[in-house]
GROMACS .gro file of C-alpha atoms in nm:
model
  515
    1MET     CA    1  19.227   6.954   6.988
    2ALA     CA    2  18.960   7.033   7.193
    3ARG     CA    3  18.877   7.333   7.331
    4ASP     CA    4  18.719   7.542   7.604
    5VAL     CA    5  18.692   7.143   7.828
    6ARG     CA    6  18.465   7.233   8.148
    7VAL     CA    7  18.623   7.072   8.423
    8PRO     CA    8  18.435   7.085   8.743
    9MET     CA    9  18.587   7.153   9.075
   10PRO     CA   10  18.352   7.037   9.404
   11ASP     CA   11  18.235   7.345   9.493
   12GLY     CA   12  18.016   7.351   9.100
   13VAL     CA   13  18.283   7.653   8.962
   14GLU     CA   14  18.388   7.546   8.645
   15LEU     CA   15  18.688   7.523   8.484
   16ILE     CA   16  18.818   7.554   8.098
   17ALA     CA   17  19.067   7.375   7.917
   18ASP     CA   18  19.243   7.314   7.592
   19LEU     CA   19  19.265   6.912   7.581
   20TYR     CA   20  19.625   6.886   7.297
   21ARG     CA   21  19.573   6.448   7.193
   22PRO     CA   22  19.717   6.273   6.944
   23ARG     CA   23  19.490   6.188   6.665
   24GLY     CA   24  19.367   5.793   6.720
   25ALA     CA   25  19.546   5.672   7.069
   26GLY     CA   26  19.347   5.524   7.272
   27PRO     CA   27  19.383   5.556   7.631
   28MET     CA   28  19.715   5.708   7.730
   29PRO     CA   29  19.938   5.969   7.989
   30ALA     CA   30  19.835   6.336   8.080
   31VAL     CA   31  20.119   6.637   8.088
   32LEU     CA   32  19.861   6.891   8.318
   33ILE     CA   33  19.983   7.271   8.312
   34ARG     CA   34  19.754   7.515   8.482
   35THR     CA   35  19.813   7.924   8.430
   36PRO     CA   36  19.692   8.163   8.546
   37TYR     CA   37  19.771   8.433   8.212
   38GLY     CA   38  19.545   8.154   7.979
   39LYS     CA   39  19.585   7.894   7.736
   40ARG     CA   40  19.604   8.061   7.456
   41GLN     CA   41  19.825   8.272   7.495
   42PRO     CA   42  20.100   8.209   7.199
   43VAL     CA   43  20.338   8.125   7.498
   44MET     CA   44  20.153   7.862   7.581
   45ARG     CA   45  20.022   7.724   7.251
   46LEU     CA   46  20.434   7.730   7.225
   47TYR     CA   47  20.462   7.515   7.501
   48ALA     CA   48  20.174   7.265   7.424
   49GLY     CA   49  20.236   7.200   7.082
   50VAL     CA   50  20.651   7.123   7.122
   51LEU     CA   51  20.515   6.858   7.394
   52ALA     CA   52  20.261   6.747   7.184
   53ARG     CA   53  20.494   6.687   6.892
   54ARG     CA   54  20.700   6.423   7.105
   55GLY     CA   55  20.354   6.244   7.169
   56PHE     CA   56  20.249   6.398   7.458
   57GLN     CA   57  19.892   6.428   7.583
   58VAL     CA   58  19.881   6.746   7.741
   59VAL     CA   59  19.596   6.911   7.918
   60ILE     CA   60  19.625   7.329   7.938
   61GLN     CA   61  19.352   7.479   8.162
   62ASN     CA   62  19.310   7.761   8.301
   63VAL     CA   63  19.305   7.826   8.677
   64ARG     CA   64  18.975   7.984   8.859
   65GLY     CA   65  18.840   8.354   8.818
   66VAL     CA   66  19.108   8.370   8.456
   67LEU     CA   67  18.966   8.392   8.089
   68GLY     CA   68  18.705   8.166   8.111
   69SER     CA   69  18.712   7.981   8.382
   70GLY     CA   70  18.481   8.065   8.630
   71GLY     CA   71  18.556   8.194   9.004
   72GLU     CA   72  18.749   8.466   9.165
   73PHE     CA   73  19.116   8.427   9.106
   74HIS     CA   74  19.292   8.456   9.440
   75ALA     CA   75  19.647   8.423   9.416
   76PHE     CA   76  19.800   8.117   9.526
   77HIS     CA   77  19.499   8.093   9.739
   78THR     CA   78  19.337   7.804   9.533
   79GLU     CA   79  19.563   7.579   9.408
   80LYS     CA   80  19.535   7.274   9.608
   81GLU     CA   81  19.247   7.265   9.595
   82ASP     CA   82  19.167   7.292   9.269
   83GLY     CA   83  19.407   7.136   9.112
   84LEU     CA   84  19.294   6.836   9.344
   85ALA     CA   85  19.006   6.828   9.249
   86THR     CA   86  19.119   6.883   8.889
   87LEU     CA   87  19.354   6.556   8.872
   88LYS     CA   88  19.105   6.416   8.944
   89TRP     CA   89  18.902   6.436   8.721
   90LEU     CA   90  19.157   6.305   8.466
   91ARG     CA   91  19.266   6.004   8.615
   92ASP     CA   92  18.853   5.939   8.509
   93GLN     CA   93  18.844   6.072   8.153
   94PRO     CA   94  18.880   5.735   7.934
   95TRP     CA   95  19.147   5.880   7.742
   96CYS     CA   96  19.363   5.959   8.020
   97ASP     CA   97  19.550   5.583   8.156
   98GLY     CA   98  19.595   5.688   8.490
   99LYS     CA   99  19.933   5.871   8.387
  100VAL     CA  100  19.920   6.218   8.544
  101ALA     CA  101  20.283   6.466   8.460
  102MET     CA  102  20.201   6.806   8.580
  103VAL     CA  103  20.511   7.086   8.409
  104GLY     CA  104  20.550   7.485   8.461
  105ALA     CA  105  20.738   7.782   8.492
  106SER     CA  106  20.647   8.049   8.774
  107TYR     CA  107  20.348   8.040   8.904
  108LEU     CA  108  20.275   7.801   8.698
  109GLY     CA  109  20.535   7.566   8.845
  110PHE     CA  110  20.387   7.635   9.163
  111THR     CA  111  20.069   7.523   9.119
  112GLU     CA  112  20.305   7.151   9.080
  113TRP     CA  113  20.370   7.231   9.445
  114ALA     CA  114  20.059   7.303   9.573
  115VAL     CA  115  19.985   6.955   9.379
  116ALA     CA  116  20.252   6.730   9.382
  117PRO     CA  117  20.283   6.634   9.761
  118TYR     CA  118  19.987   6.525   9.842
  119ALA     CA  119  19.821   6.366   9.498
  120ASP     CA  120  19.749   5.984   9.600
  121PRO     CA  121  19.865   5.775   9.447
  122PRO     CA  122  20.179   6.033   9.349
  123LEU     CA  123  20.157   6.221   8.993
  124GLU     CA  124  20.444   6.110   8.722
  125ALA     CA  125  20.665   6.317   8.726
  126ILE     CA  126  20.702   6.695   8.807
  127GLY     CA  127  20.930   6.944   8.570
  128LEU     CA  128  20.985   7.285   8.790
  129GLY     CA  129  21.083   7.566   8.569
  130ILE     CA  130  21.196   7.903   8.782
  131THR     CA  131  20.974   7.795   9.029
  132ALA     CA  132  20.954   7.715   9.443
  133SER     CA  133  20.704   7.591   9.704
  134GLU     CA  134  20.618   7.902   9.889
  135PHE     CA  135  20.654   8.242   9.725
  136VAL     CA  136  20.597   8.440  10.043
  137SER     CA  137  20.998   8.476  10.138
  138SER     CA  138  21.017   8.639   9.819
  139PHE     CA  139  20.732   8.926   9.851
  140TYR     CA  140  20.908   9.046  10.200
  141PRO     CA  141  21.254   8.933  10.139
  142GLY     CA  142  21.407   8.996  10.448
  143GLY     CA  143  21.173   9.111  10.607
  144ALA     CA  144  21.107   9.408  10.325
  145LEU     CA  145  20.833   9.429  10.091
  146ALA     CA  146  20.931   9.328   9.722
  147LEU     CA  147  20.801   9.628   9.529
  148HIS     CA  148  20.922   9.613   9.170
  149ASN     CA  149  20.846   9.315   9.145
  150THR     CA  150  20.522   9.325   9.347
  151LEU     CA  151  20.348   9.573   9.171
  152VAL     CA  152  20.460   9.483   8.792
  153TRP     CA  153  20.297   9.082   8.831
  154SER     CA  154  19.949   9.260   9.026
  155SER     CA  155  19.924   9.506   8.666
  156LEU     CA  156  20.003   9.231   8.410
  157MET     CA  157  19.707   9.052   8.659
  158GLY     CA  158  19.504   9.366   8.651
  159THR     CA  159  19.506   9.429   8.338
  160GLN     CA  160  19.451   9.135   8.142
  161ASP     CA  161  19.190   9.072   8.042
  162GLU     CA  162  19.258   9.449   7.807
  163LYS     CA  163  19.326   9.365   7.461
  164ARG     CA  164  19.695   9.592   7.498
  165THR     CA  165  19.803   9.621   7.124
  166PRO     CA  166  20.202   9.630   7.123
  167PHE     CA  167  20.198   9.987   7.091
  168GLN     CA  168  20.059  10.047   7.375
  169LYS     CA  169  20.295   9.833   7.630
  170PRO     CA  170  20.601  10.059   7.672
  171ALA     CA  171  20.312  10.367   7.791
  172HIS     CA  172  20.174  10.070   7.948
  173ASP     CA  173  20.519  10.030   8.115
  174ARG     CA  174  20.598  10.353   8.212
  175ARG     CA  175  20.281  10.440   8.410
  176VAL     CA  176  20.395  10.067   8.635
  177ARG     CA  177  20.743  10.269   8.621
  178GLN     CA  178  20.586  10.588   8.741
  179ALA     CA  179  20.361  10.473   9.062
  180MET     CA  180  20.596  10.214   9.212
  181ARG     CA  181  20.673  10.578   9.355
  182TYR     CA  182  20.344  10.659   9.476
  183LEU     CA  183  20.231  10.664   9.874
  184PRO     CA  184  20.078  10.513   9.987
  185VAL     CA  185  20.252  10.200   9.866
  186GLY     CA  186  19.873  10.021   9.983
  187GLU     CA  187  19.778  10.233   9.628
  188ALA     CA  188  19.966  10.228   9.403
  189ASP     CA  189  19.740  10.033   9.204
  190THR     CA  190  19.514  10.305   9.155
  191ALA     CA  191  19.814  10.470   8.963
  192ALA     CA  192  19.949  10.153   8.775
  193ILE     CA  193  19.633  10.059   8.638
  194GLY     CA  194  19.349  10.270   8.785
  195ARG     CA  195  19.226  10.043   8.997
  196PRO     CA  196  19.218   9.882   9.259
  197GLU     CA  197  19.404   9.559   9.250
  198THR     CA  198  19.367   9.214   9.516
  199PHE     CA  199  19.694   9.101   9.478
  200LEU     CA  200  19.861   9.419   9.624
  201ARG     CA  201  19.573   9.476   9.846
  202GLU     CA  202  19.639   9.161  10.015
  203VAL     CA  203  20.015   9.132   9.986
  204THR     CA  204  20.088   9.504  10.133
  205ALA     CA  205  19.873   9.498  10.450
  206HIS     CA  206  19.985   9.103  10.509
  207ALA     CA  207  20.384   9.252  10.537
  208GLU     CA  208  20.409   9.237  10.876
  209PRO     CA  209  20.545   9.049  11.180
  210GLY     CA  210  20.356   8.662  11.217
  211ASP     CA  211  20.074   8.758  10.954
  212ALA     CA  212  19.942   8.412  10.869
  213PHE     CA  213  19.713   8.525  10.571
  214TRP     CA  214  19.995   8.360  10.312
  215GLN     CA  215  20.094   8.055  10.552
  216GLU     CA  216  19.833   7.766  10.321
  217THR     CA  217  20.006   7.848  10.073
  218ASP     CA  218  20.308   7.797  10.181
  219HIS     CA  219  20.431   7.405  10.056
  220SER     CA  220  20.772   7.395  10.181
  221ALA     CA  221  20.677   7.127  10.497
  222ALA     CA  222  20.568   6.938  10.281
  223VAL     CA  223  20.872   6.913   9.943
  224PRO     CA  224  21.048   6.632  10.162
  225GLY     CA  225  20.806   6.330  10.140
  226THR     CA  226  20.664   6.461   9.808
  227ALA     CA  227  20.814   6.039   9.640
  228THR     CA  228  20.712   6.179   9.251
  229PRO     CA  229  21.038   6.208   9.067
  230THR     CA  230  21.115   6.599   8.974
  231THR     CA  231  21.362   6.785   8.772
  232MET     CA  232  21.456   7.153   8.817
  233VAL     CA  233  21.570   7.419   8.616
  234THR     CA  234  21.685   7.818   8.811
  235GLY     CA  235  21.887   8.088   8.678
  236TRP     CA  236  22.168   8.249   8.882
  237TRP     CA  237  21.932   8.576   8.814
  238ASP     CA  238  21.583   8.445   8.886
  239LEU     CA  239  21.392   8.609   9.162
  240PHE     CA  240  21.270   8.230   9.332
  241LEU     CA  241  21.653   8.110   9.317
  242ARG     CA  242  21.635   8.085   9.724
  243GLY     CA  243  21.336   7.844   9.749
  244GLN     CA  244  21.407   7.631   9.434
  245LEU     CA  245  21.767   7.503   9.600
  246ARG     CA  246  21.537   7.502   9.939
  247ASP     CA  247  21.334   7.318   9.756
  248PHE     CA  248  21.612   7.100   9.575
  249THR     CA  249  21.773   7.020   9.907
  250ALA     CA  250  21.469   6.882  10.170
  251LEU     CA  251  21.439   6.586   9.799
  252GLN     CA  252  21.774   6.535   9.792
  253GLU     CA  253  21.825   6.519  10.150
  254ALA     CA  254  21.496   6.225  10.164
  255GLY     CA  255  21.645   6.043   9.867
  256ARG     CA  256  21.393   6.142   9.655
  257GLN     CA  257  21.498   6.120   9.298
  258VAL     CA  258  21.574   6.507   9.137
  259ARG     CA  259  21.779   6.698   8.963
  260ILE     CA  260  21.849   7.089   8.879
  261THR     CA  261  21.989   7.302   8.627
  262ILE     CA  262  22.116   7.685   8.765
  263GLY     CA  263  22.246   7.885   8.439
  264PRO     CA  264  22.319   8.205   8.340
  265TRP     CA  265  22.020   8.368   8.335
  266GLY     CA  266  21.737   8.530   8.547
  267HIS     CA  267  21.316   8.473   8.498
  268ASP     CA  268  21.259   8.539   8.113
  269THR     CA  269  21.258   8.371   7.844
  270LYS     CA  270  21.619   8.164   7.818
  271ALA     CA  271  21.518   7.998   8.096
  272LEU     CA  272  21.219   7.888   7.987
  273ARG     CA  273  21.383   7.746   7.630
  274ALA     CA  274  21.648   7.602   7.878
  275MET     CA  275  21.300   7.467   8.116
  276VAL     CA  276  21.127   7.294   7.818
  277ALA     CA  277  21.463   7.067   7.666
  278ASP     CA  278  21.450   6.957   7.991
  279GLN     CA  279  21.103   6.872   8.125
  280VAL     CA  280  21.016   6.704   7.782
  281SER     CA  281  21.383   6.530   7.829
  282TRP     CA  282  21.272   6.422   8.198
  283LEU     CA  283  20.859   6.317   8.058
  284ASN     CA  284  21.024   6.114   7.777
  285ALA     CA  285  21.221   5.970   8.053
  286HIS     CA  286  20.931   5.894   8.297
  287LEU     CA  287  20.602   5.876   8.035
  288ASN     CA  288  20.786   5.658   7.781
  289GLY     CA  289  21.060   5.503   8.000
  290ASP     CA  290  21.401   5.674   7.774
  291LYS     CA  291  21.603   5.628   8.087
  292ALA     CA  292  21.891   5.742   7.909
  293GLN     CA  293  21.811   6.111   7.970
  294LEU     CA  294  21.859   5.971   8.356
  295ARG     CA  295  22.212   5.943   8.286
  296ARG     CA  296  22.347   6.307   8.460
  297ALA     CA  297  22.453   6.441   8.784
  298PRO     CA  298  22.243   6.609   9.028
  299VAL     CA  299  22.317   6.898   8.975
  300ARG     CA  300  22.484   7.148   8.701
  301LEU     CA  301  22.538   7.469   8.714
  302HIS     CA  302  22.703   7.738   8.516
  303LEU     CA  303  23.041   7.898   8.649
  304GLN     CA  304  22.982   8.253   8.582
  305LYS     CA  305  23.269   8.490   8.412
  306ALA     CA  306  23.480   8.098   8.382
  307ASP     CA  307  23.159   8.066   8.062
  308GLN     CA  308  23.222   7.727   8.203
  309TRP     CA  309  22.971   7.428   8.322
  310LEU     CA  310  22.962   7.197   8.582
  311ASP     CA  311  22.852   6.893   8.754
  312PHE     CA  312  22.815   6.843   9.098
  313ASP     CA  313  22.639   6.544   9.324
  314GLN     CA  314  22.498   6.755   9.508
  315TRP     CA  315  22.442   7.169   9.672
  316PRO     CA  316  22.626   7.292   9.782
  317PRO     CA  317  22.970   7.165   9.622
  318PRO     CA  318  23.125   6.953   9.875
  319GLU     CA  319  23.478   7.148   9.775
  320THR     CA  320  23.328   7.485   9.891
  321LYS     CA  321  23.417   7.655  10.220
  322PRO     CA  322  23.305   7.906  10.347
  323THR     CA  323  23.506   8.243  10.431
  324PRO     CA  324  23.532   8.524  10.578
  325LEU     CA  325  23.542   8.832  10.453
  326TYR     CA  326  23.573   9.119  10.693
  327LEU     CA  327  23.503   9.470  10.680
  328SER     CA  328  23.732   9.743  10.788
  329ARG     CA  329  23.898  10.015  10.625
  330SER     CA  330  23.858   9.789  10.355
  331LEU     CA  331  23.797   9.465  10.321
  332VAL     CA  332  24.065   9.222  10.414
  333TRP     CA  333  24.091   8.833  10.410
  334ASP     CA  334  24.239   8.796  10.785
  335ALA     CA  335  24.064   8.871  11.089
  336ALA     CA  336  24.416   8.947  11.251
  337ASP     CA  337  24.369   9.261  10.967
  338VAL     CA  338  24.143   9.365  11.195
  339SER     CA  339  24.215   9.774  11.306
  340PRO     CA  340  24.060   9.714  11.702
  341ASN     CA  341  24.000  10.077  11.643
  342THR     CA  342  23.829  10.152  11.276
  343GLU     CA  343  23.528  10.406  11.346
  344PRO     CA  344  23.202  10.266  11.250
  345ALA     CA  345  23.058  10.299  10.850
  346THR     CA  346  22.815  10.612  10.819
  347PHE     CA  347  22.578  10.776  10.571
  348THR     CA  348  22.214  10.907  10.688
  349TYR     CA  349  21.906  10.757  10.444
  350ASP     CA  350  21.655  10.947  10.349
  351PRO     CA  351  21.287  10.798  10.214
  352LEU     CA  352  21.266  11.109  10.015
  353ASP     CA  353  21.531  11.065   9.812
  354PRO     CA  354  21.557  10.700   9.834
  355THR     CA  355  21.905  10.549   9.744
  356PRO     CA  356  21.795  10.317   9.398
  357SER     CA  357  21.836   9.958   9.291
  358VAL     CA  358  21.996   9.868   8.964
  359GLY     CA  359  22.000   9.509   8.879
  360GLY     CA  360  21.958   9.185   9.027
  361PRO     CA  361  21.685   8.960   9.013
  362LEU     CA  362  21.379   9.162   8.872
  363LEU     CA  363  21.101   9.060   8.693
  364SER     CA  364  21.159   9.315   8.361
  365PRO     CA  365  21.383   9.187   8.137
  366GLY     CA  366  21.653   9.411   8.040
  367LYS     CA  367  21.604   9.551   8.395
  368GLY     CA  368  21.789   9.289   8.553
  369GLY     CA  369  22.074   9.090   8.626
  370GLN     CA  370  22.452   9.217   8.618
  371ARG     CA  371  22.520   9.572   8.592
  372ASP     CA  372  22.716   9.868   8.608
  373ASN     CA  373  22.674   9.992   8.977
  374THR     CA  374  22.956  10.320   8.970
  375ARG     CA  375  22.642  10.503   8.989
  376ILE     CA  376  22.498  10.471   9.280
  377GLU     CA  377  22.809  10.360   9.481
  378GLN     CA  378  22.973  10.756   9.424
  379ARG     CA  379  22.653  10.857   9.662
  380ASP     CA  380  22.657  10.983   9.978
  381ASP     CA  381  22.448  10.762  10.163
  382VAL     CA  382  22.637  10.458  10.052
  383ALA     CA  383  22.855  10.259  10.251
  384VAL     CA  384  23.168  10.098  10.037
  385LEU     CA  385  23.492   9.923  10.095
  386THR     CA  386  23.768   9.737   9.887
  387SER     CA  387  23.950   9.424   9.809
  388ALA     CA  388  24.311   9.472   9.751
  389PRO     CA  389  24.371   9.281   9.380
  390LEU     CA  390  24.380   8.905   9.329
  391ASP     CA  391  24.647   8.728   9.230
  392GLY     CA  392  24.429   8.496   9.077
  393ASP     CA  393  24.139   8.335   9.077
  394LEU     CA  394  23.889   8.323   9.263
  395ASP     CA  395  23.587   8.110   9.201
  396LEU     CA  396  23.206   8.160   9.430
  397ILE     CA  397  22.961   7.819   9.453
  398GLY     CA  398  22.694   7.794   9.710
  399PRO     CA  399  22.517   8.044   9.997
  400VAL     CA  400  22.613   8.328  10.081
  401ALA     CA  401  22.586   8.539  10.383
  402ALA     CA  402  22.673   8.833  10.557
  403THR     CA  403  22.711   8.916  10.919
  404ILE     CA  404  22.651   9.291  10.993
  405HIS     CA  405  22.715   9.472  11.344
  406VAL     CA  406  22.486   9.841  11.199
  407ARG     CA  407  22.380  10.072  11.457
  408THR     CA  408  22.000  10.292  11.326
  409SER     CA  409  21.919  10.659  11.493
  410THR     CA  410  21.543  10.473  11.428
  411GLY     CA  411  21.572  10.174  11.594
  412GLN     CA  412  21.458  10.123  11.232
  413GLY     CA  413  21.578  10.032  10.852
  414ASP     CA  414  21.659   9.845  10.601
  415LEU     CA  415  21.990   9.649  10.517
  416PHE     CA  416  22.141   9.602  10.180
  417ILE     CA  417  22.455   9.441  10.077
  418ARG     CA  418  22.572   9.394   9.801
  419LEU     CA  419  22.860   9.220   9.632
  420CYS     CA  420  23.018   9.345   9.379
  421ASP     CA  421  23.313   9.281   9.094
  422VAL     CA  422  23.573   9.567   9.025
  423ASP     CA  423  23.769   9.524   8.654
  424ARG     CA  424  24.080   9.677   8.618
  425ASP     CA  425  23.943   9.934   8.479
  426GLY     CA  426  23.713   9.985   8.778
  427VAL     CA  427  23.338   9.949   8.690
  428SER     CA  428  23.180   9.759   8.962
  429ARG     CA  429  22.892   9.458   8.875
  430ASN     CA  430  22.735   9.359   9.102
  431VAL     CA  431  22.744   8.980   9.153
  432THR     CA  432  22.501   8.953   9.435
  433ASP     CA  433  22.288   9.063   9.705
  434GLY     CA  434  22.095   9.144   9.979
  435ILE     CA  435  21.821   9.295  10.284
  436LEU     CA  436  21.736   9.268  10.623
  437ARG     CA  437  21.453   9.465  10.784
  438ILE     CA  438  21.604   9.567  11.158
  439ARG     CA  439  21.343   9.695  11.365
  440ASP     CA  440  21.547   9.717  11.709
  441GLU     CA  441  21.792   9.991  11.875
  442GLY     CA  442  22.137   9.985  11.971
  443VAL     CA  443  22.352   9.768  11.815
  444VAL     CA  444  22.224   9.468  11.559
  445ARG     CA  445  22.418   9.195  11.502
  446ALA     CA  446  22.189   9.177  11.173
  447GLU     CA  447  22.204   8.835  10.989
  448ILE     CA  448  22.129   8.897  10.592
  449GLU     CA  449  22.104   8.583  10.315
  450MET     CA  450  22.195   8.694  10.040
  451HIS     CA  451  22.110   8.547   9.712
  452PRO     CA  452  22.344   8.192   9.611
  453THR     CA  453  22.589   8.278   9.272
  454ALA     CA  454  22.819   8.059   9.096
  455TYR     CA  455  23.056   8.286   8.938
  456ARG     CA  456  23.433   8.378   8.926
  457PHE     CA  457  23.633   8.708   8.941
  458LEU     CA  458  23.884   8.697   8.800
  459ARG     CA  459  24.289   8.805   8.853
  460GLY     CA  460  24.360   9.127   8.930
  461HIS     CA  461  23.960   9.215   8.998
  462ARG     CA  462  23.853   9.328   9.307
  463LEU     CA  463  23.575   9.284   9.550
  464ARG     CA  464  23.367   9.565   9.673
  465VAL     CA  465  23.045   9.590   9.889
  466MET     CA  466  22.817   9.848   9.995
  467LEU     CA  467  22.629   9.906  10.215
  468ALA     CA  468  22.296  10.132  10.166
  469GLY     CA  469  21.999  10.232  10.348
  470GLY     CA  470  21.715  10.047  10.058
  471ALA     CA  471  21.721   9.979   9.702
  472PHE     CA  472  21.434  10.185   9.576
  473PRO     CA  473  21.219  10.098   9.386
  474ARG     CA  474  21.293   9.693   9.427
  475PHE     CA  475  21.229   9.666   9.755
  476ALA     CA  476  20.986  10.011   9.892
  477ARG     CA  477  21.149  10.271  10.104
  478ASN     CA  478  21.209  10.248  10.427
  479HIS     CA  479  21.042  10.508  10.584
  480GLY     CA  480  21.175  10.523  10.916
  481THR     CA  481  20.887  10.565  11.115
  482GLY     CA  482  20.756  10.154  11.229
  483GLU     CA  483  20.456  10.223  11.031
  484PRO     CA  484  20.318   9.882  10.815
  485ALA     CA  485  20.500   9.973  10.497
  486GLY     CA  486  20.164   9.966  10.257
  487ARG     CA  487  20.083  10.232  10.475
  488ALA     CA  488  20.390  10.491  10.547
  489VAL     CA  489  20.304  10.852  10.448
  490ALA     CA  490  20.533  11.026  10.662
  491SER     CA  491  20.941  10.929  10.704
  492ARG     CA  492  21.241  11.065  10.916
  493ARG     CA  493  21.558  10.999  10.786
  494THR     CA  494  21.764  10.802  10.959
  495ARG     CA  495  22.149  10.751  11.014
  496PHE     CA  496  22.417  10.382  10.966
  497GLU     CA  497  22.659  10.315  11.151
  498ILE     CA  498  22.821  10.018  11.044
  499LEU     CA  499  23.035   9.862  11.307
  500ARG     CA  500  23.331   9.692  11.250
  501ASP     CA  501  23.584   9.640  11.454
  502GLU     CA  502  23.709   9.377  11.637
  503ASP     CA  503  23.538   9.389  11.857
  504HIS     CA  504  23.225   9.402  11.629
  505PRO     CA  505  23.315   9.210  11.334
  506SER     CA  506  23.203   9.240  11.010
  507ALA     CA  507  23.253   9.066  10.687
  508ILE     CA  508  23.057   8.876  10.439
  509HIS     CA  509  23.059   8.530  10.376
  510LEU     CA  510  23.136   8.336  10.084
  511PRO     CA  511  23.148   7.989   9.979
  512VAL     CA  512  23.526   7.940   9.857
  513TRP     CA  513  23.498   7.672   9.572
  514ARG     CA  514  23.839   7.547   9.518
  515GLY     CA  515  23.734   7.207   9.306
   0.00000   0.00000   0.00000
């Protein structure tokens, strides 16, 4: 093993890397991993060790401005130039035979997308875990600011130079949670870690429509042209799921070699374990010629609550039929059952007492995923509609969306919609959700993209839709004033009217699978 190998960048900055190499080996392929979290982290050493023990030559590099690498860390913005320069340097080394693959998860996966579409010649293989070619849509899903995940990650990056014992971590996490209530949110970093943090400042300062600040960090347009064989692992509760499925679909429609595994996990260690096994098999196939590893369906997914793994040739499965579930006095499957005289469902959102969130795709371990929603559904600032009990199992596999006709008293607001599974005991648990920022007066036809899912509602269970004006602190509160999210302090209460009559049919569109 060679430590702190210096890799020169075109601007004179040097990035440091560790090289794991089998003893006595001649020139051979290299597996490149680029990380903002530090190459000496236990999980990174374990990751590299697993690959090295299987005969791979591994290079782990700290990205610019991180833990010994020169320059300034500017999240997402320098990974293309630095990644391509590192690739060129790597191919020029006498111990590399010119063949290079890349693997990683989350931000590490993003560094792969910053290189793979532009590498000439192409990379030999890439392995992508819980990641996407663009992260911007996860900063501002539906136009709302993803406060929880943004502040958690920025607080991590802003304190990684500090030596913190495991006993100090709970206090740090508590300060970060408390800081989510700080106003304006553009300065919540000072409450969380005691000083400004660049990433939080940039995300909150560039949250308005039409801002081109993040444009150069979006590699999604280059995905279809990526010729590198690609394997992906993600989870139904991962915050980058939608983007990763878009990347998979773009590659498959372009005729590229690609596969994906979607499991019952989130952005967590379970996903990482599955990812390592997946990437080892992919590297064996494309660097060592073990083609037996390729004999599986392009799509492998876990059907939640059925405890089944299913294989398909494409996403979504061709047997999936988009089916509307209409909002009326209750939830009904037939448009003819929508009453022409149904009054709007109403609720009032108060930014000073924001509707809380529970579960969902979160970065914090143990906080996300599927949770009991009963306490939130009992609040006055939500509308809840429930279906009749199912007379048989109902399987959903695919993208989920909603069309909601809504009017707000301020012409401003965030419409949050959540689909839940109500069991025979009346416990309501979240399955998928979505949010959309509204900026227009009058009746708005809100088209809301929700989280994709593969889920079985069991016979006797009921489907439930909850609507609210937010989900705090997962999303920053909407102040009802139209002021930019990062600077808003003053607030107005906003009354929501959810129209649900035959002239304004509101529905959630479900991917019913009949396999």
